[in-house]
PDB file of C-alpha atoms and ligand atoms in Angstrom:
ATOM      1  CA  MET A   1      -9.746  12.212  -5.065  1.00  0.00           C
ATOM      2  CA  LYS A   2     -10.688  10.356  -3.716  1.00  0.00           C
ATOM      3  CA  ARG A   3     -10.706   6.463  -4.411  1.00  0.00           C
ATOM      4  CA  ASN A   4     -12.995   3.367  -4.214  1.00  0.00           C
ATOM      5  CA  ILE A   5     -12.601   1.029  -1.888  1.00  0.00           C
ATOM      6  CA  LEU A   6     -12.205  -2.656  -3.428  1.00  0.00           C
ATOM      7  CA  LEU A   7     -15.058  -5.333  -1.062  1.00  0.00           C
ATOM      8  CA  HIS A   8     -14.121  -8.695  -0.404  1.00  0.00           C
ATOM      9  CA  PRO A   9     -14.326 -10.973  -1.735  1.00  0.00           C
ATOM     10  CA  ASP A  10     -12.443  -9.391  -4.989  1.00  0.00           C
ATOM     11  CA  PRO A  11      -9.752 -11.358  -6.692  1.00  0.00           C
ATOM     12  CA  ARG A  12      -6.838  -8.414  -6.236  1.00  0.00           C
ATOM     13  CA  LEU A  13      -7.523  -8.587  -2.990  1.00  0.00           C
ATOM     14  CA  LYS A  14      -5.992 -12.048  -3.183  1.00  0.00           C
ATOM     15  CA  LYS A  15      -2.663 -10.915  -5.389  1.00  0.00           C
ATOM     16  CA  VAL A  16       1.367 -10.605  -4.783  1.00  0.00           C
ATOM     17  CA  ALA A  17       1.827  -6.659  -5.058  1.00  0.00           C
ATOM     18  CA  LYS A  18       5.345  -6.264  -7.030  1.00  0.00           C
ATOM     19  CA  PRO A  19       7.528  -4.025  -5.123  1.00  0.00           C
ATOM     20  CA  VAL A  20       7.839  -0.521  -6.373  1.00  0.00           C
ATOM     21  CA  ASP A  21      11.122   0.710  -7.984  1.00  0.00           C
ATOM     22  CA  ASP A  22      11.266   3.831  -9.047  1.00  0.00           C
ATOM     23  CA  ILE A  23       8.672   6.372  -7.007  1.00  0.00           C
ATOM     24  CA  SER A  24       7.371   8.789  -9.459  1.00  0.00           C
ATOM     25  CA  ASP A  25       4.930  11.950  -9.779  1.00  0.00           C
ATOM     26  CA  ASP A  26       2.176   9.609 -10.303  1.00  0.00           C
ATOM     27  CA  LEU A  27       2.895   7.260  -7.517  1.00  0.00           C
ATOM     28  CA  ARG A  28       3.286  10.303  -5.185  1.00  0.00           C
ATOM     29  CA  ALA A  29      -0.249  11.254  -6.494  1.00  0.00           C
ATOM     30  CA  LEU A  30      -1.483   7.844  -5.426  1.00  0.00           C
ATOM     31  CA  ALA A  31      -1.016   7.901  -1.969  1.00  0.00           C
ATOM     32  CA  ASP A  32      -1.930  11.140  -1.715  1.00  0.00           C
ATOM     33  CA  ASP A  33      -5.063   9.610  -3.055  1.00  0.00           C
ATOM     34  CA  MET A  34      -4.940   6.492  -0.346  1.00  0.00           C
ATOM     35  CA  LEU A  35      -4.394   9.166   2.229  1.00  0.00           C
ATOM     36  CA  LYS A  36      -7.443  11.292   1.828  1.00  0.00           C
ATOM     37  CA  THR A  37     -10.015   7.653   1.180  1.00  0.00           C
ATOM     38  CA  MET A  38      -8.789   6.519   4.403  1.00  0.00           C
ATOM     39  CA  TYR A  39      -9.414   9.567   6.270  1.00  0.00           C
ATOM     40  CA  GLU A  40     -12.575  10.242   4.393  1.00  0.00           C
ATOM     41  CA  ALA A  41     -13.316   6.289   5.051  1.00  0.00           C
ATOM     42  CA  PRO A  42     -12.759   6.651   7.965  1.00  0.00           C
ATOM     43  CA  GLY A  43      -9.698   4.190   8.381  1.00  0.00           C
ATOM     44  CA  ILE A  44      -6.319   4.471   9.689  1.00  0.00           C
ATOM     45  CA  GLY A  45      -4.951   2.347   6.932  1.00  0.00           C
ATOM     46  CA  LEU A  46      -4.732   1.432   3.428  1.00  0.00           C
ATOM     47  CA  ALA A  47      -2.679  -0.689   1.124  1.00  0.00           C
ATOM     48  CA  ALA A  48      -2.459  -0.237  -2.905  1.00  0.00           C
ATOM     49  CA  PRO A  49      -4.718  -2.985  -3.344  1.00  0.00           C
ATOM     50  CA  GLN A  50      -7.475  -1.971  -2.237  1.00  0.00           C
ATOM     51  CA  VAL A  51      -8.001   0.516  -4.464  1.00  0.00           C
ATOM     52  CA  GLY A  52      -6.913  -2.729  -6.935  1.00  0.00           C
ATOM     53  CA  ILE A  53      -3.542  -0.653  -7.063  1.00  0.00           C
ATOM     54  CA  LEU A  54      -0.924  -3.683  -7.573  1.00  0.00           C
ATOM     55  CA  ASP A  55       2.046  -1.884  -6.365  1.00  0.00           C
ATOM     56  CA  ARG A  56       4.019  -2.596  -2.645  1.00  0.00           C
ATOM     57  CA  LEU A  57       2.524   1.051  -1.451  1.00  0.00           C
ATOM     58  CA  ILE A  58       0.611   0.910   2.355  1.00  0.00           C
ATOM     59  CA  VAL A  59      -0.381   4.620   4.455  1.00  0.00           C
ATOM     60  CA  LEU A  60      -0.893   4.908   8.062  1.00  0.00           C
ATOM     61  CA  ASP A  61      -2.376   7.003  10.565  1.00  0.00           C
ATOM     62  CA  CYS A  62      -3.116   5.441  13.988  1.00  0.00           C
ATOM     63  CA  VAL A  63      -3.583   8.591  15.667  1.00  0.00           C
ATOM     64  CA  LYS A  64      -6.301   8.442  16.606  1.00  0.00           C
ATOM     65  CA  GLU A  65      -7.833  10.936  19.882  1.00  0.00           C
ATOM     66  CA  GLU A  66      -9.447  14.618  18.388  1.00  0.00           C
ATOM     67  CA  GLY A  67      -6.901  17.079  18.802  1.00  0.00           C
ATOM     68  CA  GLU A  68      -3.886  15.097  18.157  1.00  0.00           C
ATOM     69  CA  THR A  69      -1.380  16.302  15.330  1.00  0.00           C
ATOM     70  CA  PRO A  70      -1.674  13.985  12.496  1.00  0.00           C
ATOM     71  CA  ARG A  71       0.996  11.581  11.726  1.00  0.00           C
ATOM     72  CA  PRO A  72       0.330  10.419   8.363  1.00  0.00           C
ATOM     73  CA  LEU A  73       2.722   7.984   7.030  1.00  0.00           C
ATOM     74  CA  VAL A  74       2.977   7.185   3.196  1.00  0.00           C
ATOM     75  CA  MET A  75       5.470   3.789   3.003  1.00  0.00           C
ATOM     76  CA  PHE A  76       6.633   2.228  -0.173  1.00  0.00           C
ATOM     77  CA  ASN A  77       8.267  -1.426   0.240  1.00  0.00           C
ATOM     78  CA  PRO A  78       7.611  -1.909   3.397  1.00  0.00           C
ATOM     79  CA  GLN A  79       8.788  -4.899   4.900  1.00  0.00           C
ATOM     80  CA  VAL A  80       9.131  -6.337   8.769  1.00  0.00           C
ATOM     81  CA  VAL A  81      12.385  -7.151   9.857  1.00  0.00           C
ATOM     82  CA  ALA A  82      11.877  -7.852  12.942  1.00  0.00           C
ATOM     83  CA  ALA A  83       9.090  -9.272  15.234  1.00  0.00           C
ATOM     84  CA  SER A  84       8.709  -9.432  19.036  1.00  0.00           C
ATOM     85  CA  ASP A  85       8.411 -13.405  20.189  1.00  0.00           C
ATOM     86  CA  ASP A  86       5.377 -11.278  22.226  1.00  0.00           C
ATOM     87  CA  LEU A  87       2.079 -11.332  20.791  1.00  0.00           C
ATOM     88  CA  ASN A  88      -0.633  -9.009  21.172  1.00  0.00           C
ATOM     89  CA  THR A  89      -4.088  -9.509  20.304  1.00  0.00           C
ATOM     90  CA  TYR A  90      -6.978  -7.036  18.582  1.00  0.00           C
ATOM     91  CA  GLU A  91     -10.690  -6.939  17.365  1.00  0.00           C
ATOM     92  CA  GLU A  92      -9.165  -5.916  13.573  1.00  0.00           C
ATOM     93  CA  GLY A  93     -11.506  -4.495  11.105  1.00  0.00           C
ATOM     94  CA  CYS A  94     -10.579  -3.786   7.409  1.00  0.00           C
ATOM     95  CA  LEU A  95     -12.637  -1.542   5.419  1.00  0.00           C
ATOM     96  CA  SER A  96     -12.836  -4.404   2.809  1.00  0.00           C
ATOM     97  CA  LEU A  97     -15.170  -6.095   5.202  1.00  0.00           C
ATOM     98  CA  PRO A  98     -17.163  -2.878   6.457  1.00  0.00           C
ATOM     99  CA  ASP A  99     -18.409  -3.732  10.366  1.00  0.00           C
ATOM    100  CA  LEU A 100     -17.289  -6.848   9.918  1.00  0.00           C
ATOM    101  CA  TYR A 101     -14.423  -7.036  13.413  1.00  0.00           C
ATOM    102  CA  ALA A 102     -12.643 -10.431  14.654  1.00  0.00           C
ATOM    103  CA  ASP A 103      -9.879 -11.149  17.239  1.00  0.00           C
ATOM    104  CA  VAL A 104      -6.211 -11.185  15.388  1.00  0.00           C
ATOM    105  CA  THR A 105      -2.977 -11.962  16.780  1.00  0.00           C
ATOM    106  CA  ARG A 106       0.288 -10.929  16.080  1.00  0.00           C
ATOM    107  CA  PRO A 107       3.986  -9.829  17.364  1.00  0.00           C
ATOM    108  CA  ARG A 108       3.231  -7.075  19.312  1.00  0.00           C
ATOM    109  CA  VAL A 109       6.372  -4.855  18.447  1.00  0.00           C
ATOM    110  CA  VAL A 110       7.967  -4.733  14.649  1.00  0.00           C
ATOM    111  CA  ASP A 111      10.431  -3.359  12.692  1.00  0.00           C
ATOM    112  CA  VAL A 112      10.086  -2.060   9.297  1.00  0.00           C
ATOM    113  CA  THR A 113      11.431  -0.802   6.432  1.00  0.00           C
ATOM    114  CA  TRP A 114      10.730   1.381   3.620  1.00  0.00           C
ATOM    115  CA  MET A 115      11.245   4.161   1.421  1.00  0.00           C
ATOM    116  CA  ASP A 116       9.404   6.933   1.615  1.00  0.00           C
ATOM    117  CA  ARG A 117       7.726   9.377  -0.211  1.00  0.00           C
ATOM    118  CA  ASP A 118      11.016  11.286  -2.029  1.00  0.00           C
ATOM    119  CA  GLY A 119      12.904   7.159  -2.313  1.00  0.00           C
ATOM    120  CA  LYS A 120      14.264   8.311   1.580  1.00  0.00           C
ATOM    121  CA  ALA A 121      15.385   4.944   3.078  1.00  0.00           C
ATOM    122  CA  LYS A 122      13.754   4.419   6.955  1.00  0.00           C
ATOM    123  CA  GLN A 123      13.242   2.452   8.998  1.00  0.00           C
ATOM    124  CA  GLU A 124      11.045   2.511  12.752  1.00  0.00           C
ATOM    125  CA  THR A 125      10.442   0.214  15.921  1.00  0.00           C
ATOM    126  CA  PHE A 126       6.272   0.280  16.076  1.00  0.00           C
ATOM    127  CA  ASP A 127       3.878  -1.078  19.499  1.00  0.00           C
ATOM    128  CA  GLY A 128       0.151  -1.215  19.895  1.00  0.00           C
ATOM    129  CA  LEU A 129      -1.926   0.055  17.416  1.00  0.00           C
ATOM    130  CA  TRP A 130       1.006   0.844  15.358  1.00  0.00           C
ATOM    131  CA  ALA A 131       2.364  -2.181  14.999  1.00  0.00           C
ATOM    132  CA  THR A 132      -1.184  -3.946  14.630  1.00  0.00           C
ATOM    133  CA  CYS A 133      -2.048  -1.634  11.536  1.00  0.00           C
ATOM    134  CA  VAL A 134       1.243  -1.767   9.209  1.00  0.00           C
ATOM    135  CA  GLN A 135       1.518  -5.125   9.776  1.00  0.00           C
ATOM    136  CA  HIS A 136      -2.462  -6.030   8.386  1.00  0.00           C
ATOM    137  CA  GLU A 137      -1.220  -3.211   5.970  1.00  0.00           C
ATOM    138  CA  ILE A 138       1.210  -5.371   4.937  1.00  0.00           C
ATOM    139  CA  ASP A 139      -0.662  -8.877   4.181  1.00  0.00           C
ATOM    140  CA  HIS A 140      -2.464  -6.930   2.198  1.00  0.00           C
ATOM    141  CA  LEU A 141       0.254  -6.607  -0.387  1.00  0.00           C
ATOM    142  CA  ASN A 142       1.550 -10.670   0.361  1.00  0.00           C
ATOM    143  CA  GLY A 143      -2.818 -10.248  -0.965  1.00  0.00           C
ATOM    144  CA  LYS A 144      -3.702 -11.297   2.705  1.00  0.00           C
ATOM    145  CA  LEU A 145      -6.882 -10.090   5.663  1.00  0.00           C
ATOM    146  CA  PHE A 146      -7.830 -10.475   8.397  1.00  0.00           C
ATOM    147  CA  ILE A 147     -10.481 -12.888   7.787  1.00  0.00           C
ATOM    148  CA  ASP A 148      -7.178 -15.319   7.359  1.00  0.00           C
ATOM    149  CA  TYR A 149      -6.325 -15.769  10.591  1.00  0.00           C
ATOM    150  CA  LEU A 150     -10.090 -17.119  11.725  1.00  0.00           C
ATOM    151  CA  LYS A 151     -11.046 -20.627  12.003  1.00  0.00           C
ATOM    152  CA  PRO A 152     -12.760 -21.708   8.300  1.00  0.00           C
ATOM    153  CA  LEU A 153     -16.475 -21.709   9.132  1.00  0.00           C
ATOM    154  CA  LYS A 154     -16.006 -17.701  10.971  1.00  0.00           C
ATOM    155  CA  ARG A 155     -14.287 -17.192   7.086  1.00  0.00           C
ATOM    156  CA  GLN A 156     -16.943 -18.532   5.354  1.00  0.00           C
ATOM    157  CA  MET A 157     -19.762 -16.721   7.808  1.00  0.00           C
ATOM    158  CA  MET A 158     -17.954 -13.592   7.219  1.00  0.00           C
ATOM    159  CA  THR A 159     -17.683 -13.714   3.537  1.00  0.00           C
ATOM    160  CA  ARG A 160     -21.096 -15.166   2.780  1.00  0.00           C
ATOM    161  CA  LYS A 161     -22.190 -11.451   4.625  1.00  0.00           C
ATOM    162  CA  MET A 162     -19.874 -10.032   1.928  1.00  0.00           C
ATOM    163  CA  VAL A 163     -21.371 -11.259  -0.578  1.00  0.00           C
ATOM    164  CA  LYS A 164     -24.425 -10.597   0.394  1.00  0.00           C
ATOM    165  CA  LEU A 165     -23.643  -6.843   1.146  1.00  0.00           C
ATOM    166  CA  LYS A 166     -22.093  -6.656  -2.289  1.00  0.00           C
ATOM    167  CA  ARG A 167     -25.231  -8.013  -3.821  1.00  0.00           C
ATOM    168  CA  GLU A 168     -26.925  -5.925  -2.189  1.00  0.00           C
ATOM    169  CA  LEU A 169     -25.187  -3.225  -3.102  1.00  0.00           C
ATOM    170  CA  ALA A 170     -24.857  -3.892  -6.781  1.00  0.00           C
ATOM    171  CA  ARG A 171     -29.326  -3.642  -6.650  1.00  0.00           C
ATOM    172  CA  ALA A 172     -29.287  -0.243  -5.159  1.00  0.00           C
TER     173      ALA A 172
HETATM  174  O1  LIG B   1      -6.958  -1.818   6.167  1.00  0.00           O
HETATM  175  C1  LIG B   1      -7.849  -1.532   6.677  1.00  0.00           C
HETATM  176  O2  LIG B   1      -8.684  -1.697   5.602  1.00  0.00           O
HETATM  177  C2  LIG B   1      -7.882  -0.369   6.891  1.00  0.00           C
HETATM  178  C3  LIG B   1      -8.035  -0.880   8.700  1.00  0.00           C
HETATM  179  C4  LIG B   1      -6.749  -1.332   9.488  1.00  0.00           C
HETATM  180  C5  LIG B   1      -7.246  -1.862  10.203  1.00  0.00           C
HETATM  181  C6  LIG B   1      -7.457  -1.550  11.740  1.00  0.00           C
HETATM  182  C7  LIG B   1      -7.552  -2.605  12.393  1.00  0.00           C
HETATM  183  C8  LIG B   1      -7.110  -2.902  12.988  1.00  0.00           C
HETATM  184  C9  LIG B   1      -6.238  -3.417  11.886  1.00  0.00           C
HETATM  185  C10 LIG B   1      -5.914  -2.436  10.847  1.00  0.00           C
HETATM  186  C11 LIG B   1      -9.340  -0.066   8.888  1.00  0.00           C
HETATM  187  O3  LIG B   1      -8.421   1.097   9.297  1.00  0.00           O
HETATM  188  S1  LIG B   1     -10.373  -0.849   9.867  1.00  0.00           S
HETATM  189  C12 LIG B   1     -11.157   0.947  10.908  1.00  0.00           C
HETATM  190  C13 LIG B   1     -10.791   1.591  11.493  1.00  0.00           C
HETATM  191  O4  LIG B   1      -9.902   0.588  12.297  1.00  0.00           O
HETATM  192  C14 LIG B   1     -11.152   2.940  12.603  1.00  0.00           C
HETATM  193  C15 LIG B   1     -12.266   3.476  12.412  1.00  0.00           C
HETATM  194  C16 LIG B   1     -12.052   4.784  12.282  1.00  0.00           C
HETATM  195  C17 LIG B   1     -11.781   5.372  13.612  1.00  0.00           C
HETATM  196  C18 LIG B   1     -10.936   4.527  14.687  1.00  0.00           C
HETATM  197  C19 LIG B   1     -10.607   3.047  13.201  1.00  0.00           C
HETATM  198 ZN1  LIG B   2      -7.632  -4.067   5.516  1.00  0.00          ZN
END
C-alpha cells in the first residue's frame, strides 16, 4: 500500500523517533509500503516519520541508472558509527519539501550499523550518494530536515513556500 507523505511544516517531522525492539510482521509490512511509496514518488530514500510513524525505520535505494539492478535497503535502528573528516557537498531534495533543493555539506564516507528486516545485525561503509542519503534519512529519525543546515533566511523562505503550497493543496 502506498502511504501519504507528510509535508513540511508538520510537527511529526520535528519529533525524535523511537527505537524498534521487535521487528514484527506489521513493521515489515510498513517497510514494504515505504519502499513502494519511495519508488512511486519517485525518491531514493524515505524515513518512517515522513509517513507519520515515529519508529526508527528508513528505506533507501540510490541506484538511479535505468537498467541497473535495484538495491532496496531496509534499516531498523540505523546508526552512524564512524564518519570521515573528508566532507562532500550535494544538492539535496526531500519528498517532504517537493521541488525545493539546497546544497548540504556532510561527511563523505560513513559506517552505518542497523538491523535488517529479519532482525540480523548489519554494518556497511557508504560513500557518494548512498552516504548523503543515509545521513539525510537518519536525520529524519532525529526530527531534523535538510533545511535545518541552511542559513535562517533561506530556511524561512523555503518554509514560506511550503506553507503556501499546503494552503493551495488544501483548497484544491
Ligand atoms: O528523505 C527524502 O525525503 C527522500 C529524498 C532523499 C534524498 C535526496 C537527495 C539527497 C539526499 C536525500 C529524495 O529522494 S528527494 C528525490 C530525489 O532525490 C530523486 C528523485 C528521483 C530520482 C533521483 C533522485
Ligand atoms: Zn527528506
